[in-house]
Amino acid sequence: MRIAVVRTLTSALLASLALGGPVSEPSVPPAGAGAAGAVLSAGGRAADPVPAGTPDVLVTDQASKRLLLLDGARREWDAADPSAVRWAFSPVGDARYADLEPGISWVHPNEAKRRVHRGRTYVLTTASYGFAAVVAHPSGERYWGDTLSRGTTRHNPHSIELLPDGNVAVAASTGDVVRLYAASRGTVDVPFATYALEDAHGLQWDAGRGVLWALGGDRLVALKAGGTAAAPALTKDFEVPLPTPHGHDLGQVAADPDRLWVSSGSAVYQYVKSSGTFVQDFAGAAVISRPAVKAVGDDPRTGQVASTVPESGLGETWWTRRVTVHRPGGSYRLVDGGLYKARWWLPGR
């Protein structure tokens, strides 16, 4: 399959890269999107305006070892303020997850995404040291959960996906594998299929094409889920090499079913399914594409793109307290946070 990388770096970005500095992005609402007006941060300073209709934001906060659904209308979050937190989840101390020993398996929550299955909303989550689960929202009820090399990083679950038949796929980065569990048959200890994928980091189900996209360290693979619901199988449909190494985040472009978000160690791309090409022709690419992006995704209603990148001086080198927003430019901040990924809380997804 032919691969083309279309680059649209602006002169401002090129100048900034030459000087080693950041590129600013104008804080102007996109055409057709009304602004909710300036808001104040907890310190009383004027914060970036939040466009009307901005959704809430689901984050993995490794500092508190929780998933947090946070108010998208405010730029600064304090998890101690109940009005800022729409929902929170941790399996630690929850009897419904006790058999997974979250005290040793839920160490660094590193994935959280919303999915709707048979009319019910779920949050899919993984954590380093083995934990993987599908959690009903808002009850926290367990749809399915298991551990991979519990209490160790021999597998290191890094992403998860829920398929239409109710089965669950998990990508394990140090384990170099994608597993497809027969989760439709039970909450734990069910059979699973495996597909070897070096440095497996991301998963995304594609209903239109009927494939499970899986992102590895150097390639994007389309997998077919076969077998039966009780005895699943995974086979490769096709694969394409990444334009730059160390694939990390993978997700559907919400505004365009023909495209996927793909981040690598050095850049952010969109993969065009119909042409088999990686491109950087999307709006805001000059500032969205940068090294070490851990999560990236768009809100189709407002056109905003949210992403996370590590910042220095925190408890872990991969943590940040900010969720950067593009189109218009701005950011969210979690007081005392240690964020890894952030996702828009989009209806119907």
PDB file of N, CA and C in Angstrom, residues 22-77:
ATOM      1  N   PRO A  22       8.167  27.602  21.069  1.00  0.00           N
ATOM      2  CA  PRO A  22       6.817  27.121  20.780  1.00  0.00           C
ATOM      3  C   PRO A  22       6.111  28.002  19.770  1.00  0.00           C
ATOM      4  N   VAL A  23       5.064  27.488  19.191  1.00  0.00           N
ATOM      5  CA  VAL A  23       4.227  28.249  18.279  1.00  0.00           C
ATOM      6  C   VAL A  23       2.926  28.575  18.982  1.00  0.00           C
ATOM      7  N   SER A  24       2.536  29.821  18.988  1.00  0.00           N
ATOM      8  CA  SER A  24       1.282  30.204  19.636  1.00  0.00           C
ATOM      9  C   SER A  24       0.130  29.977  18.677  1.00  0.00           C
ATOM     10  N   GLU A  25      -1.045  29.820  19.250  1.00  0.00           N
ATOM     11  CA  GLU A  25      -2.246  29.598  18.447  1.00  0.00           C
ATOM     12  C   GLU A  25      -3.270  30.632  18.871  1.00  0.00           C
ATOM     13  N   PRO A  26      -3.896  31.340  17.934  1.00  0.00           N
ATOM     14  CA  PRO A  26      -4.837  32.383  18.315  1.00  0.00           C
ATOM     15  C   PRO A  26      -6.022  31.837  19.067  1.00  0.00           C
ATOM     16  N   SER A  27      -6.430  32.538  20.111  1.00  0.00           N
ATOM     17  CA  SER A  27      -7.592  32.136  20.905  1.00  0.00           C
ATOM     18  C   SER A  27      -8.848  32.783  20.341  1.00  0.00           C
ATOM     19  N   VAL A  28      -9.184  32.426  19.125  1.00  0.00           N
ATOM     20  CA  VAL A  28     -10.355  32.973  18.455  1.00  0.00           C
ATOM     21  C   VAL A  28     -11.312  31.840  18.157  1.00  0.00           C
ATOM     22  N   PRO A  29     -12.580  31.953  18.576  1.00  0.00           N
ATOM     23  CA  PRO A  29     -13.518  30.861  18.312  1.00  0.00           C
ATOM     24  C   PRO A  29     -13.654  30.607  16.823  1.00  0.00           C
ATOM     25  N   PRO A  30     -13.822  29.349  16.416  1.00  0.00           N
ATOM     26  CA  PRO A  30     -14.008  29.060  15.000  1.00  0.00           C
ATOM     27  C   PRO A  30     -15.315  29.638  14.490  1.00  0.00           C
ATOM     28  N   ALA A  31     -15.343  29.862  13.195  1.00  0.00           N
ATOM     29  CA  ALA A  31     -16.554  30.418  12.603  1.00  0.00           C
ATOM     30  C   ALA A  31     -17.748  29.554  12.933  1.00  0.00           C
ATOM     31  N   GLY A  32     -18.830  30.199  13.357  1.00  0.00           N
ATOM     32  CA  GLY A  32     -20.050  29.471  13.645  1.00  0.00           C
ATOM     33  C   GLY A  32     -20.139  28.946  15.057  1.00  0.00           C
ATOM     34  N   ALA A  33     -19.050  29.063  15.850  1.00  0.00           N
ATOM     35  CA  ALA A  33     -19.088  28.564  17.225  1.00  0.00           C
ATOM     36  C   ALA A  33     -19.105  29.744  18.173  1.00  0.00           C
ATOM     37  N   GLY A  34     -20.179  29.912  18.899  1.00  0.00           N
ATOM     38  CA  GLY A  34     -20.259  31.005  19.843  1.00  0.00           C
ATOM     39  C   GLY A  34     -19.411  30.726  21.053  1.00  0.00           C
ATOM     40  N   ALA A  35     -18.827  31.769  21.648  1.00  0.00           N
ATOM     41  CA  ALA A  35     -18.016  31.594  22.842  1.00  0.00           C
ATOM     42  C   ALA A  35     -18.887  31.743  24.069  1.00  0.00           C
ATOM     43  N   ALA A  36     -18.564  30.960  25.085  1.00  0.00           N
ATOM     44  CA  ALA A  36     -19.305  31.044  26.336  1.00  0.00           C
ATOM     45  C   ALA A  36     -18.855  32.237  27.150  1.00  0.00           C
ATOM     46  N   GLY A  37     -17.805  32.926  26.665  1.00  0.00           N
ATOM     47  CA  GLY A  37     -17.308  34.091  27.372  1.00  0.00           C
ATOM     48  C   GLY A  37     -16.139  33.726  28.245  1.00  0.00           C
ATOM     49  N   ALA A  38     -15.373  34.736  28.677  1.00  0.00           N
ATOM     50  CA  ALA A  38     -14.214  34.489  29.501  1.00  0.00           C
ATOM     51  C   ALA A  38     -14.644  33.909  30.835  1.00  0.00           C
ATOM     52  N   VAL A  39     -13.827  33.004  31.340  1.00  0.00           N
ATOM     53  CA  VAL A  39     -14.063  32.434  32.658  1.00  0.00           C
ATOM     54  C   VAL A  39     -12.862  32.738  33.520  1.00  0.00           C
ATOM     55  N   LEU A  40     -13.022  32.624  34.823  1.00  0.00           N
ATOM     56  CA  LEU A  40     -11.931  32.896  35.736  1.00  0.00           C
ATOM     57  C   LEU A  40     -11.349  31.602  36.244  1.00  0.00           C
ATOM     58  N   SER A  41     -10.031  31.561  36.360  1.00  0.00           N
ATOM     59  CA  SER A  41      -9.384  30.416  36.972  1.00  0.00           C
ATOM     60  C   SER A  41      -9.543  30.517  38.477  1.00  0.00           C
ATOM     61  N   ALA A  42      -9.095  29.458  39.169  1.00  0.00           N
ATOM     62  CA  ALA A  42      -9.208  29.460  40.626  1.00  0.00           C
ATOM     63  C   ALA A  42      -8.418  30.602  41.237  1.00  0.00           C
ATOM     64  N   GLY A  43      -7.372  31.066  40.540  1.00  0.00           N
ATOM     65  CA  GLY A  43      -6.582  32.171  41.047  1.00  0.00           C
ATOM     66  C   GLY A  43      -7.163  33.537  40.721  1.00  0.00           C
ATOM     67  N   GLY A  44      -8.283  33.568  40.015  1.00  0.00           N
ATOM     68  CA  GLY A  44      -8.939  34.826  39.733  1.00  0.00           C
ATOM     69  C   GLY A  44      -8.515  35.479  38.435  1.00  0.00           C
ATOM     70  N   ARG A  45      -7.565  34.870  37.694  1.00  0.00           N
ATOM     71  CA  ARG A  45      -7.119  35.472  36.447  1.00  0.00           C
ATOM     72  C   ARG A  45      -8.091  35.116  35.322  1.00  0.00           C
ATOM     73  N   ALA A  46      -8.084  35.932  34.283  1.00  0.00           N
ATOM     74  CA  ALA A  46      -8.931  35.646  33.131  1.00  0.00           C
ATOM     75  C   ALA A  46      -8.395  34.421  32.411  1.00  0.00           C
ATOM     76  N   ALA A  47      -9.250  33.458  32.133  1.00  0.00           N
ATOM     77  CA  ALA A  47      -8.846  32.244  31.436  1.00  0.00           C
ATOM     78  C   ALA A  47      -9.323  32.316  29.989  1.00  0.00           C
ATOM     79  N   ASP A  48      -8.840  31.378  29.173  1.00  0.00           N
ATOM     80  CA  ASP A  48      -9.261  31.323  27.778  1.00  0.00           C
ATOM     81  C   ASP A  48     -10.762  31.075  27.705  1.00  0.00           C
ATOM     82  N   PRO A  49     -11.460  31.733  26.790  1.00  0.00           N
ATOM     83  CA  PRO A  49     -12.891  31.483  26.654  1.00  0.00           C
ATOM     84  C   PRO A  49     -13.163  30.067  26.199  1.00  0.00           C
ATOM     85  N   VAL A  50     -14.277  29.517  26.626  1.00  0.00           N
ATOM     86  CA  VAL A  50     -14.681  28.167  26.265  1.00  0.00           C
ATOM     87  C   VAL A  50     -15.837  28.270  25.280  1.00  0.00           C
ATOM     88  N   PRO A  51     -15.711  27.722  24.073  1.00  0.00           N
ATOM     89  CA  PRO A  51     -16.804  27.801  23.103  1.00  0.00           C
ATOM     90  C   PRO A  51     -18.081  27.157  23.637  1.00  0.00           C
ATOM     91  N   ALA A  52     -19.204  27.742  23.282  1.00  0.00           N
ATOM     92  CA  ALA A  52     -20.493  27.176  23.669  1.00  0.00           C
ATOM     93  C   ALA A  52     -20.617  25.764  23.114  1.00  0.00           C
ATOM     94  N   GLY A  53     -21.176  24.867  23.916  1.00  0.00           N
ATOM     95  CA  GLY A  53     -21.368  23.500  23.488  1.00  0.00           C
ATOM     96  C   GLY A  53     -20.173  22.596  23.695  1.00  0.00           C
ATOM     97  N   THR A  54     -19.122  23.102  24.342  1.00  0.00           N
ATOM     98  CA  THR A  54     -17.939  22.279  24.596  1.00  0.00           C
ATOM     99  C   THR A  54     -18.300  21.106  25.511  1.00  0.00           C
ATOM    100  N   PRO A  55     -17.929  19.889  25.148  1.00  0.00           N
ATOM    101  CA  PRO A  55     -18.268  18.729  25.989  1.00  0.00           C
ATOM    102  C   PRO A  55     -17.366  18.639  27.214  1.00  0.00           C
ATOM    103  N   ASP A  56     -17.736  17.766  28.136  1.00  0.00           N
ATOM    104  CA  ASP A  56     -16.888  17.479  29.276  1.00  0.00           C
ATOM    105  C   ASP A  56     -15.665  16.688  28.821  1.00  0.00           C
ATOM    106  N   VAL A  57     -14.709  16.533  29.733  1.00  0.00           N
ATOM    107  CA  VAL A  57     -13.430  15.909  29.392  1.00  0.00           C
ATOM    108  C   VAL A  57     -13.158  14.750  30.349  1.00  0.00           C
ATOM    109  N   LEU A  58     -12.881  13.584  29.784  1.00  0.00           N
ATOM    110  CA  LEU A  58     -12.549  12.392  30.557  1.00  0.00           C
ATOM    111  C   LEU A  58     -11.032  12.244  30.589  1.00  0.00           C
ATOM    112  N   VAL A  59     -10.459  12.138  31.789  1.00  0.00           N
ATOM    113  CA  VAL A  59      -9.005  12.077  31.916  1.00  0.00           C
ATOM    114  C   VAL A  59      -8.584  10.894  32.775  1.00  0.00           C
ATOM    115  N   THR A  60      -7.348  10.451  32.547  1.00  0.00           N
ATOM    116  CA  THR A  60      -6.703   9.501  33.450  1.00  0.00           C
ATOM    117  C   THR A  60      -5.774  10.314  34.341  1.00  0.00           C
ATOM    118  N   ASP A  61      -6.116  10.421  35.612  1.00  0.00           N
ATOM    119  CA  ASP A  61      -5.276  11.151  36.559  1.00  0.00           C
ATOM    120  C   ASP A  61      -4.461  10.151  37.362  1.00  0.00           C
ATOM    121  N   GLN A  62      -3.221   9.989  36.985  1.00  0.00           N
ATOM    122  CA  GLN A  62      -2.374   9.019  37.657  1.00  0.00           C
ATOM    123  C   GLN A  62      -1.939   9.490  39.037  1.00  0.00           C
ATOM    124  N   ALA A  63      -1.979  10.789  39.274  1.00  0.00           N
ATOM    125  CA  ALA A  63      -1.597  11.292  40.600  1.00  0.00           C
ATOM    126  C   ALA A  63      -2.565  10.799  41.669  1.00  0.00           C
ATOM    127  N   SER A  64      -3.853  10.785  41.348  1.00  0.00           N
ATOM    128  CA  SER A  64      -4.856  10.312  42.315  1.00  0.00           C
ATOM    129  C   SER A  64      -5.307   8.880  42.030  1.00  0.00           C
ATOM    130  N   LYS A  65      -4.763   8.278  40.947  1.00  0.00           N
ATOM    131  CA  LYS A  65      -5.127   6.923  40.520  1.00  0.00           C
ATOM    132  C   LYS A  65      -6.630   6.808  40.282  1.00  0.00           C
ATOM    133  N   ARG A  66      -7.165   7.778  39.546  1.00  0.00           N
ATOM    134  CA  ARG A  66      -8.597   7.788  39.255  1.00  0.00           C
ATOM    135  C   ARG A  66      -8.838   8.192  37.807  1.00  0.00           C
ATOM    136  N   LEU A  67      -9.985   7.767  37.288  1.00  0.00           N
ATOM    137  CA  LEU A  67     -10.539   8.369  36.092  1.00  0.00           C
ATOM    138  C   LEU A  67     -11.457   9.484  36.541  1.00  0.00           C
ATOM    139  N   LEU A  68     -11.379  10.633  35.887  1.00  0.00           N
ATOM    140  CA  LEU A  68     -12.194  11.785  36.251  1.00  0.00           C
ATOM    141  C   LEU A  68     -12.905  12.306  35.006  1.00  0.00           C
ATOM    142  N   LEU A  69     -14.200  12.520  35.116  1.00  0.00           N
ATOM    143  CA  LEU A  69     -14.964  13.211  34.087  1.00  0.00           C
ATOM    144  C   LEU A  69     -15.161  14.633  34.590  1.00  0.00           C
ATOM    145  N   LEU A  70     -14.560  15.602  33.886  1.00  0.00           N
ATOM    146  CA  LEU A  70     -14.456  16.961  34.391  1.00  0.00           C
ATOM    147  C   LEU A  70     -15.264  17.940  33.546  1.00  0.00           C
ATOM    148  N   ASP A  71     -15.711  18.987  34.174  1.00  0.00           N
ATOM    149  CA  ASP A  71     -16.566  20.002  33.572  1.00  0.00           C
ATOM    150  C   ASP A  71     -15.825  20.715  32.446  1.00  0.00           C
ATOM    151  N   GLY A  72     -16.289  20.533  31.211  1.00  0.00           N
ATOM    152  CA  GLY A  72     -15.631  21.154  30.070  1.00  0.00           C
ATOM    153  C   GLY A  72     -15.843  22.647  29.960  1.00  0.00           C
ATOM    154  N   ALA A  73     -16.721  23.213  30.785  1.00  0.00           N
ATOM    155  CA  ALA A  73     -17.002  24.644  30.697  1.00  0.00           C
ATOM    156  C   ALA A  73     -16.048  25.491  31.529  1.00  0.00           C
ATOM    157  N   ARG A  74     -15.216  24.857  32.345  1.00  0.00           N
ATOM    158  CA  ARG A  74     -14.260  25.620  33.159  1.00  0.00           C
ATOM    159  C   ARG A  74     -12.842  25.214  32.792  1.00  0.00           C
ATOM    160  N   ARG A  75     -11.952  26.205  32.783  1.00  0.00           N
ATOM    161  CA  ARG A  75     -10.584  25.973  32.350  1.00  0.00           C
ATOM    162  C   ARG A  75      -9.690  25.411  33.451  1.00  0.00           C
ATOM    163  N   GLU A  76     -10.048  25.628  34.696  1.00  0.00           N
ATOM    164  CA  GLU A  76      -9.241  25.082  35.782  1.00  0.00           C
ATOM    165  C   GLU A  76     -10.104  24.168  36.630  1.00  0.00           C
ATOM    166  N   TRP A  77      -9.571  22.981  36.876  1.00  0.00           N
ATOM    167  CA  TRP A  77     -10.288  21.990  37.662  1.00  0.00           C
ATOM    168  C   TRP A  77      -9.580  21.750  38.984  1.00  0.00           C
TER     169      TRP A  77
END
